[in-house]
Coordinates of C-alpha atoms and ligand atoms in Angstrom, one line a residue:
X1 CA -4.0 20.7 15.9
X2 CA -6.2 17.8 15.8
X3 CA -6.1 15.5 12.9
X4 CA -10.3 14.9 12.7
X5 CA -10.2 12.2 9.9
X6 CA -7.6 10.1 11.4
X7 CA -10.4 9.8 14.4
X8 CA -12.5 6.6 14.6
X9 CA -16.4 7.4 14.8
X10 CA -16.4 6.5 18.6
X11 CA -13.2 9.0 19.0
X12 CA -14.9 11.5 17.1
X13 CA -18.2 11.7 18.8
X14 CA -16.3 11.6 22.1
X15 CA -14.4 14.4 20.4
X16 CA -17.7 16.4 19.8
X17 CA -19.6 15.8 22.7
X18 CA -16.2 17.2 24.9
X19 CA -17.2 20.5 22.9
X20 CA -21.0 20.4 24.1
X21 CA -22.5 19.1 20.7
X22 CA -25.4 16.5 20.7
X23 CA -24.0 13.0 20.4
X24 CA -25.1 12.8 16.5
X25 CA -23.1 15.3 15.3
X26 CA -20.3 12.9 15.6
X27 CA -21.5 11.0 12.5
X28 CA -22.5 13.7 10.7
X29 CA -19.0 15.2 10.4
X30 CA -17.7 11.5 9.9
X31 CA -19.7 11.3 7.0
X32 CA -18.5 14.4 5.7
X33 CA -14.6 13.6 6.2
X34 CA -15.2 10.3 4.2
X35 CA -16.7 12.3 1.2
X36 CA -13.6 14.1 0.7
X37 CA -14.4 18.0 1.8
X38 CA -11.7 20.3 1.0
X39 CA -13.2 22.7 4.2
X40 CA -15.5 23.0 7.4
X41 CA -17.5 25.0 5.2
X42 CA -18.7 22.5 3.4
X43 CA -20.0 21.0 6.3
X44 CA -23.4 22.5 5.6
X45 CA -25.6 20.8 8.5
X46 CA -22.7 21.9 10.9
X47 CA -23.6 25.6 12.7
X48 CA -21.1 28.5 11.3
X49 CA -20.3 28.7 15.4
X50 CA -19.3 25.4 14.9
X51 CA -17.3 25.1 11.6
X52 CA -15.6 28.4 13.4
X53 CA -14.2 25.9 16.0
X54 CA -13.4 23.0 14.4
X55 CA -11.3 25.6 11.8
X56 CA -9.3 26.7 15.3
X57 CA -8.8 23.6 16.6
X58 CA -8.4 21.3 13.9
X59 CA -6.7 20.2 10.9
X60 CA -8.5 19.1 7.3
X61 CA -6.0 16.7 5.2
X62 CA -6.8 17.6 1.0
X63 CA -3.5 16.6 -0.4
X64 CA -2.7 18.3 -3.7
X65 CA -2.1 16.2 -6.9
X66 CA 1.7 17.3 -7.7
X67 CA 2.1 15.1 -10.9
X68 CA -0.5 12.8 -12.4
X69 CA 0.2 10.6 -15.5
X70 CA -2.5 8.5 -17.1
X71 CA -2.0 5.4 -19.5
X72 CA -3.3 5.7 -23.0
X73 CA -3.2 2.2 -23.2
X74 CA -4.9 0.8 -20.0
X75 CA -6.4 3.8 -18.1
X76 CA -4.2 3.3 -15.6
X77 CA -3.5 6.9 -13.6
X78 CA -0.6 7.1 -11.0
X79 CA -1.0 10.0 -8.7
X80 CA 2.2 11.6 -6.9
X81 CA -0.3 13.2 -4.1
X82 CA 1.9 16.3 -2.1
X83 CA 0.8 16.7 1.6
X84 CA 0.7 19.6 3.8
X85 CA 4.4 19.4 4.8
X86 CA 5.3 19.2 1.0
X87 CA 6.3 15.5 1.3
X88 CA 4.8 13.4 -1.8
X89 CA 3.6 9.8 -2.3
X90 CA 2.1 7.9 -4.8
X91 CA -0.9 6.0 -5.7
X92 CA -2.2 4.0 -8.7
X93 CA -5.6 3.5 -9.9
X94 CA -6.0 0.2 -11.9
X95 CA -8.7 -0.3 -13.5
X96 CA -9.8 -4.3 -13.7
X97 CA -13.0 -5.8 -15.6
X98 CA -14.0 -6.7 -11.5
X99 CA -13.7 -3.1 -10.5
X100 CA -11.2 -0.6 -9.8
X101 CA -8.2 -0.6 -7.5
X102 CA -6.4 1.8 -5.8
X103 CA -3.0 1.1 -5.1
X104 CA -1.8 3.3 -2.1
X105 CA 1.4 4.5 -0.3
X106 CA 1.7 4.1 4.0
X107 CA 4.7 5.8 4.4
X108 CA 7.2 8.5 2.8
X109 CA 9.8 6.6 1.5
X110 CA 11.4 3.6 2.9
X111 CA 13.7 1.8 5.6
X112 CA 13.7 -1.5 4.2
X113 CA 16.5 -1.0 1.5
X114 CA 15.4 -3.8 -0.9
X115 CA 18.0 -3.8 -3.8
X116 CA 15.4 -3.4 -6.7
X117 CA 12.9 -1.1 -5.3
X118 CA 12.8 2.7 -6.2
X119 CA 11.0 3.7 -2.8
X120 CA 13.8 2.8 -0.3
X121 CA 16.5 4.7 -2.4
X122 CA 16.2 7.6 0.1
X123 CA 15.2 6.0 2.9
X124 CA 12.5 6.7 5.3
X125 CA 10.8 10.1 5.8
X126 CA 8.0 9.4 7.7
X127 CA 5.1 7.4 8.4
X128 CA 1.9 8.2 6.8
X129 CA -1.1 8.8 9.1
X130 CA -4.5 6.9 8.9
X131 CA -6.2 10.1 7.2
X132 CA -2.9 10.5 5.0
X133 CA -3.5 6.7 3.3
X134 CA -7.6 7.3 3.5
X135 CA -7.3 10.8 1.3
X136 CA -5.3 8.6 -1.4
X137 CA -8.5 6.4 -2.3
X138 CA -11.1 9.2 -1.4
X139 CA -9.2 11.9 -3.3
X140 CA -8.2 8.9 -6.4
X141 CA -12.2 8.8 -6.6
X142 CA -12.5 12.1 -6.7
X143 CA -10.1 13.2 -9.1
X144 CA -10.9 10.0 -11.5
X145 CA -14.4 9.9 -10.9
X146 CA -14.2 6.3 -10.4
X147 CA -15.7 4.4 -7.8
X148 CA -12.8 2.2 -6.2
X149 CA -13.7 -1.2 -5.0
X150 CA -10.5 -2.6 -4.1
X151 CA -7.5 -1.3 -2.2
X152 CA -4.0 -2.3 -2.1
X153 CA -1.4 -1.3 0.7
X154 CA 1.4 -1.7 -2.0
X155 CA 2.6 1.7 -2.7
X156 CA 5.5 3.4 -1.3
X157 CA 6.7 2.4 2.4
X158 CA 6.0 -1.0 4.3
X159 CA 2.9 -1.5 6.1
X160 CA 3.9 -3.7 8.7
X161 CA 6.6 -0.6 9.6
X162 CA 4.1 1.7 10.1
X163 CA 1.3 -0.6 11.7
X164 CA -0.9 0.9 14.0
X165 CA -1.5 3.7 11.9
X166 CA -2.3 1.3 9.5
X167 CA -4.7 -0.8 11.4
X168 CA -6.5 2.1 12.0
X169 CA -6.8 3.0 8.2
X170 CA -8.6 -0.4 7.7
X171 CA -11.4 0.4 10.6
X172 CA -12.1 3.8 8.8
X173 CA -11.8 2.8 4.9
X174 CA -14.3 -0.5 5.9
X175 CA -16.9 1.6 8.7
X176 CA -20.2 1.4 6.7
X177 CA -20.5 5.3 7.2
X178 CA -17.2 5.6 5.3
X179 CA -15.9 4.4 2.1
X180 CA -17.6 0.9 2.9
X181 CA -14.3 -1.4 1.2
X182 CA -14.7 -5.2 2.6
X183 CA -11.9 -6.4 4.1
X184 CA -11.9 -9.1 1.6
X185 CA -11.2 -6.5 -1.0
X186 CA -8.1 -5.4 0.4
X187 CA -4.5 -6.5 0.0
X188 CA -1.7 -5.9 2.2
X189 CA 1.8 -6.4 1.2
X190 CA 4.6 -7.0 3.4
X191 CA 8.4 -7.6 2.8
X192 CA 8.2 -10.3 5.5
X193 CA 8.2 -8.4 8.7
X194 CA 7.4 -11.5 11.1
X195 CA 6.0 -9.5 13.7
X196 CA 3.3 -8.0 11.7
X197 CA 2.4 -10.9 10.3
X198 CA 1.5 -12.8 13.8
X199 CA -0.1 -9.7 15.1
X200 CA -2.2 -9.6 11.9
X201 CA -2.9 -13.5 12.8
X202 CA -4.2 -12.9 15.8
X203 CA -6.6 -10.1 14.7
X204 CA -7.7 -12.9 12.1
X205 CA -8.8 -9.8 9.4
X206 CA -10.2 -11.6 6.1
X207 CA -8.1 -9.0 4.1
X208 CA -5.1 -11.1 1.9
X209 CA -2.0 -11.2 3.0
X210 CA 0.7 -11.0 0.2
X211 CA 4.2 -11.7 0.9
X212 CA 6.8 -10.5 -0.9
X213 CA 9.0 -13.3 -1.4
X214 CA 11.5 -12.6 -4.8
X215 CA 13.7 -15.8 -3.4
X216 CA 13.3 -18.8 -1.4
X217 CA 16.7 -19.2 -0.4
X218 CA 18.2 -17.2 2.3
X219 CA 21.8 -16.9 0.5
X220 CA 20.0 -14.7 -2.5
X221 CA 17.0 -12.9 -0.6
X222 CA 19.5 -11.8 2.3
X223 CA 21.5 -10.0 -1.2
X224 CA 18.3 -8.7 -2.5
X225 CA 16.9 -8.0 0.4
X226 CA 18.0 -6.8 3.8
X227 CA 14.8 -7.9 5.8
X228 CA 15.7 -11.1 5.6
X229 CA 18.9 -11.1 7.7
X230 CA 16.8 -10.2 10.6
X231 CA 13.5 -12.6 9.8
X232 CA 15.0 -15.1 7.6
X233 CA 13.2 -17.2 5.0
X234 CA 12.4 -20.4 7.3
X235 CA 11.4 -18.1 10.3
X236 CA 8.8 -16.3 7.4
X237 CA 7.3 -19.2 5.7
X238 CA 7.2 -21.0 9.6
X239 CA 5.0 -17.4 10.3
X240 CA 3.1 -17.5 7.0
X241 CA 2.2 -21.5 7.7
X242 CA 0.3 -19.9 11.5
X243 CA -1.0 -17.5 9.5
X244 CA -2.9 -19.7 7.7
X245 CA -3.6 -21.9 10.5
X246 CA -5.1 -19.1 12.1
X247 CA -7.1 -17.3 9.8
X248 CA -8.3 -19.9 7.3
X249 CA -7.0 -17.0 4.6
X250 CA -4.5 -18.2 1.5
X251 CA -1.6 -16.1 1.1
X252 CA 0.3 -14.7 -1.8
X253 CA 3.6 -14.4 -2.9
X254 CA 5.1 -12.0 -4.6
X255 CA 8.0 -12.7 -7.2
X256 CA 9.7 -10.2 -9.6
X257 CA 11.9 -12.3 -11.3
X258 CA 15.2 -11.0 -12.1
X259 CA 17.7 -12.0 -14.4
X260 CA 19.9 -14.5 -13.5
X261 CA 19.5 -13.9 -9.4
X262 CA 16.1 -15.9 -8.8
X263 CA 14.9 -17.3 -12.2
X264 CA 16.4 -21.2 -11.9
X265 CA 14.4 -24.0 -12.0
X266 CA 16.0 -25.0 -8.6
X267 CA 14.2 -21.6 -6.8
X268 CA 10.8 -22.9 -8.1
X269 CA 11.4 -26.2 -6.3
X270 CA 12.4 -24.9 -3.7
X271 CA 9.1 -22.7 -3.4
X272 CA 7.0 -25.7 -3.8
X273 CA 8.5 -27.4 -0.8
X274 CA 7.9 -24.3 1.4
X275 CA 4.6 -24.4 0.1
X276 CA 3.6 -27.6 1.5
X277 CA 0.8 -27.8 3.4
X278 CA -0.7 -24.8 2.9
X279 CA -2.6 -23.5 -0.5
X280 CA -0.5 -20.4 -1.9
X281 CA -0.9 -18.5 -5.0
X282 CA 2.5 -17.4 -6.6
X283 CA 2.2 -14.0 -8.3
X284 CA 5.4 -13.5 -11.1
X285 CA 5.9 -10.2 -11.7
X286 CA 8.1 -8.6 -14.6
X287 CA 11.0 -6.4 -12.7
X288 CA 10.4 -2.7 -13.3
X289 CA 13.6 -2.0 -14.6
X290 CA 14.7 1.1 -12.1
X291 CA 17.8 3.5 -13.2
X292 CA 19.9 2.9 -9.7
X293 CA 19.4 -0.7 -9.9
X294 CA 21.8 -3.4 -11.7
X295 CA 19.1 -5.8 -11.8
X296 CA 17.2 -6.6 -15.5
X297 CA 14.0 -8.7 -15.9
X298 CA 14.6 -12.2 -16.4
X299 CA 13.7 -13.9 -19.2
X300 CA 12.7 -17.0 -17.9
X301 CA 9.3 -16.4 -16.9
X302 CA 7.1 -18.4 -18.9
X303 CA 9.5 -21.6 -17.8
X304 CA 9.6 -20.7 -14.1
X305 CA 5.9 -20.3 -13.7
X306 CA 5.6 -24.1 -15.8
X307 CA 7.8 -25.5 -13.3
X308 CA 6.0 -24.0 -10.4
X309 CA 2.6 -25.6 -11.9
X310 CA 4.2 -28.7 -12.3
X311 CA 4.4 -29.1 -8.5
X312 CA 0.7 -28.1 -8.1
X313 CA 1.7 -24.7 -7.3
X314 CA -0.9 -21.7 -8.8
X315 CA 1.2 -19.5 -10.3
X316 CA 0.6 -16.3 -12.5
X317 CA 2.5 -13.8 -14.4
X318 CA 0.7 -10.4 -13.0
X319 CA -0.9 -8.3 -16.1
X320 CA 1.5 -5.2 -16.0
X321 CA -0.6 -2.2 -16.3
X322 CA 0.4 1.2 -17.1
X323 CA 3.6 0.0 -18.6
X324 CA 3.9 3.1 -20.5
X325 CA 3.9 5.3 -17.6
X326 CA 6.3 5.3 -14.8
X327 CA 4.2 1.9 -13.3
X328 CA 6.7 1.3 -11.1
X329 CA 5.9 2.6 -7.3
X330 CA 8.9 4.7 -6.5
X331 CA 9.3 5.8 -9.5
X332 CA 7.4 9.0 -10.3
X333 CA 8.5 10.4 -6.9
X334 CA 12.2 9.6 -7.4
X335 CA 11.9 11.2 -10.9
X336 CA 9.9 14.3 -9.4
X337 CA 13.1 14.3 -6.0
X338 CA 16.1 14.6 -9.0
X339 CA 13.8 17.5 -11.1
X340 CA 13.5 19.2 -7.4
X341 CA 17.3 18.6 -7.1
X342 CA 17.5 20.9 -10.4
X343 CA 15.3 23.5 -9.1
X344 CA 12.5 22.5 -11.4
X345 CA 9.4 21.8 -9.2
X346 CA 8.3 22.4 -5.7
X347 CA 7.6 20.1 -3.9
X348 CA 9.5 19.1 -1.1
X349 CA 10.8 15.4 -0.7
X350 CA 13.9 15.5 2.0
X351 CA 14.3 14.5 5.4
Ligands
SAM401 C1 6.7 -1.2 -3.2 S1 6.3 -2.6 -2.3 C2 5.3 -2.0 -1.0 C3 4.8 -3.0 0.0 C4 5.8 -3.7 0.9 N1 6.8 -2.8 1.3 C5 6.4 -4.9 0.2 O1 7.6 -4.9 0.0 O2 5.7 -5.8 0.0 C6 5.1 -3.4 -3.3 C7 5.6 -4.5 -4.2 O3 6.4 -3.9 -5.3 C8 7.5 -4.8 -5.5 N2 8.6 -4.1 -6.2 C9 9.4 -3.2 -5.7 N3 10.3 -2.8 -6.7 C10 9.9 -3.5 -7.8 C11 10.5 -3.5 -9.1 N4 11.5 -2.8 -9.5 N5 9.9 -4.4 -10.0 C12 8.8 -5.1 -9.6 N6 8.3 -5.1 -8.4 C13 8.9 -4.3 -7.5 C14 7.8 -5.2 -4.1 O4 8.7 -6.3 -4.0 C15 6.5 -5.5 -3.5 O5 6.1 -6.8 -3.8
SF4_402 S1 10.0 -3.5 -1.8 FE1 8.7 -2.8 -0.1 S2 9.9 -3.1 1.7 FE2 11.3 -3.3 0.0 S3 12.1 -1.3 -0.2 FE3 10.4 -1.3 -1.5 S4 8.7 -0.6 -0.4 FE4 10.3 -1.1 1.1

């Protein structure tokens, strides 16, 4: 079966016209698949002959909102989305006084085993497709009824893991037919997969790069986290310096300080010198305590982020929204995998 939405507009009308339809019709059912239709029938300028077809030979993506929990204190709504094999993901809507922002999984679970992070507990499923991460934000807007201005790759799974199908994701959520998001309103996050990041350099996109860091030494983020004992944290900050030298773009690092592991003043120093010579924004984040994990949030916060500004280094301690639903990614589908465990709900999260 063909996967329609996953199709460029190009790929599409090629699609179309290899079924003897005018070369139009191409956008028309474009624009249709980036409204969010739950069928061909909806297609109402297409010929029945012709939503008879498309039916046949191809496959319509409408994930089905398993779980949904929304903050009586912020607005916030996470979304565990269950897809047509019965695997589940998540996505967040935030809701900012800029706009609103749709926080979105690329892949099932995760291969990167970072110790503090609910989404690698079971490892890695599957990769998402391009359609997959575009129904999160058009089927978010539809379910909130708010119109999402920002997206950020930052949800379950690593991006630069699942790339290509990821690239392809950004063409189709900023065509001008489609969604319409700049690429200056989207964030992509990365564990520090070096790779990625050159390739993502050379395609010079004006979306932000945010890198997440949680220790500047190579003794405590090779503990915490397992990425960096292939692409350690020289090789990454030499990688993040080209980025910048390439694209012109500031990047940002991402830090969820944890008790007693990456909280002394001597990590914050050792930042700023990595730092130097190219403008960074340092983004603190309070650890989302997770069940499996040791780790608790450090209480050191307000004194790291003082000695970071101390250097000249911007640093802020991320507003945590939604904190009193489960805000942090991994979470709700972890909770929803042990109530499946117990035979309590149906939707399937294995490998
Ligand atoms: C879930 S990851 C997805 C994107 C990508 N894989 C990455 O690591 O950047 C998004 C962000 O959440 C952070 N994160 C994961 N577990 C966390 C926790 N328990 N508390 C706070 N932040 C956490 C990650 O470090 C990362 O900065
Ligand atoms: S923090 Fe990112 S890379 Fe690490 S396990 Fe979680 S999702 Fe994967």
């Amino acid at each position: 079966m063909i996967d329609l939405k996953s199709m460029t507009l190009e790929e599409l009308s090629g699609f179309l016209r290899s079924m003897g339809e005018p070369a139009f019709r191409g956008r028309q059912v474009f624009t249709w698949l980036h409204k969010g239709v739950s069928s061909f029938d909806e297609m109402s300028n297409l010929s029945k002959a012709l939503r008879e077809k498309l039916k046949e030979q191809c496959i319509l993506t409408v994930p089905r909102v398993a779980k949904k929990q929304v903050s009586a204190r912020d607005g916030t709504i996470k979304y565990l989305w269950q897809m047509a094999d019965g695997n589940c993901v998540e996505s967040v809507l935030m809701r900012y006084h800029h706009g609103n922002t749709v926080c979105i999984s690329s892949q099932v679970g995760c291969r990167m085993g970072c110790a503090f992070c609910a989404s690698t507990i079971a490892g890695k499923v599957r990769n998402l497709t391009p359609a997959e991460m575009l129904d999160q934000v058009l089927f978010t807007q539809q379910d909130s009824g708010a119109e999402v201005s920002n997206i950020v790759l930052m949800g379950i799974g690593e991006p630069m893991d699942n790339l290509d199908n990821v690239l392809r994701f950004l063409e189709l959520v900023n065509h001008p037919d489609g969604i319409n998001i700049g690429m200056r309103h989207i964030s992509l996050s990365t564990c520090g997969v070096i790779p990625g990041i050159a390739r993502l350099a050379e395609l010079g996109l004006q979306l932000t790069l945010s890198i997440s860091l949680h220790a500047p030494d190579s003794e405590t983020r090779s503990k915490i986290m397992p990425v960096n004992r292939a692409y350690d944290v020289e090789a990454l900050f030499a990688a993040c310096h080209e980025y910048f030298r390439k694209t012109g773009r500031r990047i940002s690092f991402e830090y969820a300080m944890i008790d007693g592991v990456n909280d002394h003043d001597w990590q914050a120093d050792l930042i700023a010198k990595r730092l130097r010579g190219m403008p960074g924004h340092v983004n603190l984040i309070p650890l989302n305590e997770v069940t499996e994990s040791p780790f608790r949030p450090s209480r050191r916060m307000a004194a790291f982020q003082k000695q970071l500004e101390a250097q000249g280094i911007t640093a802020t301690v991320r507003r945590s929204l939604g904190g009193d639903i489960d805000a942090s990614c991994g979470q709700l589908r972890r909770r929803a995998m042990e109530e499946e465990k117990k035979g309590e709900q149906g939707c399937k999260f294995g490998v």
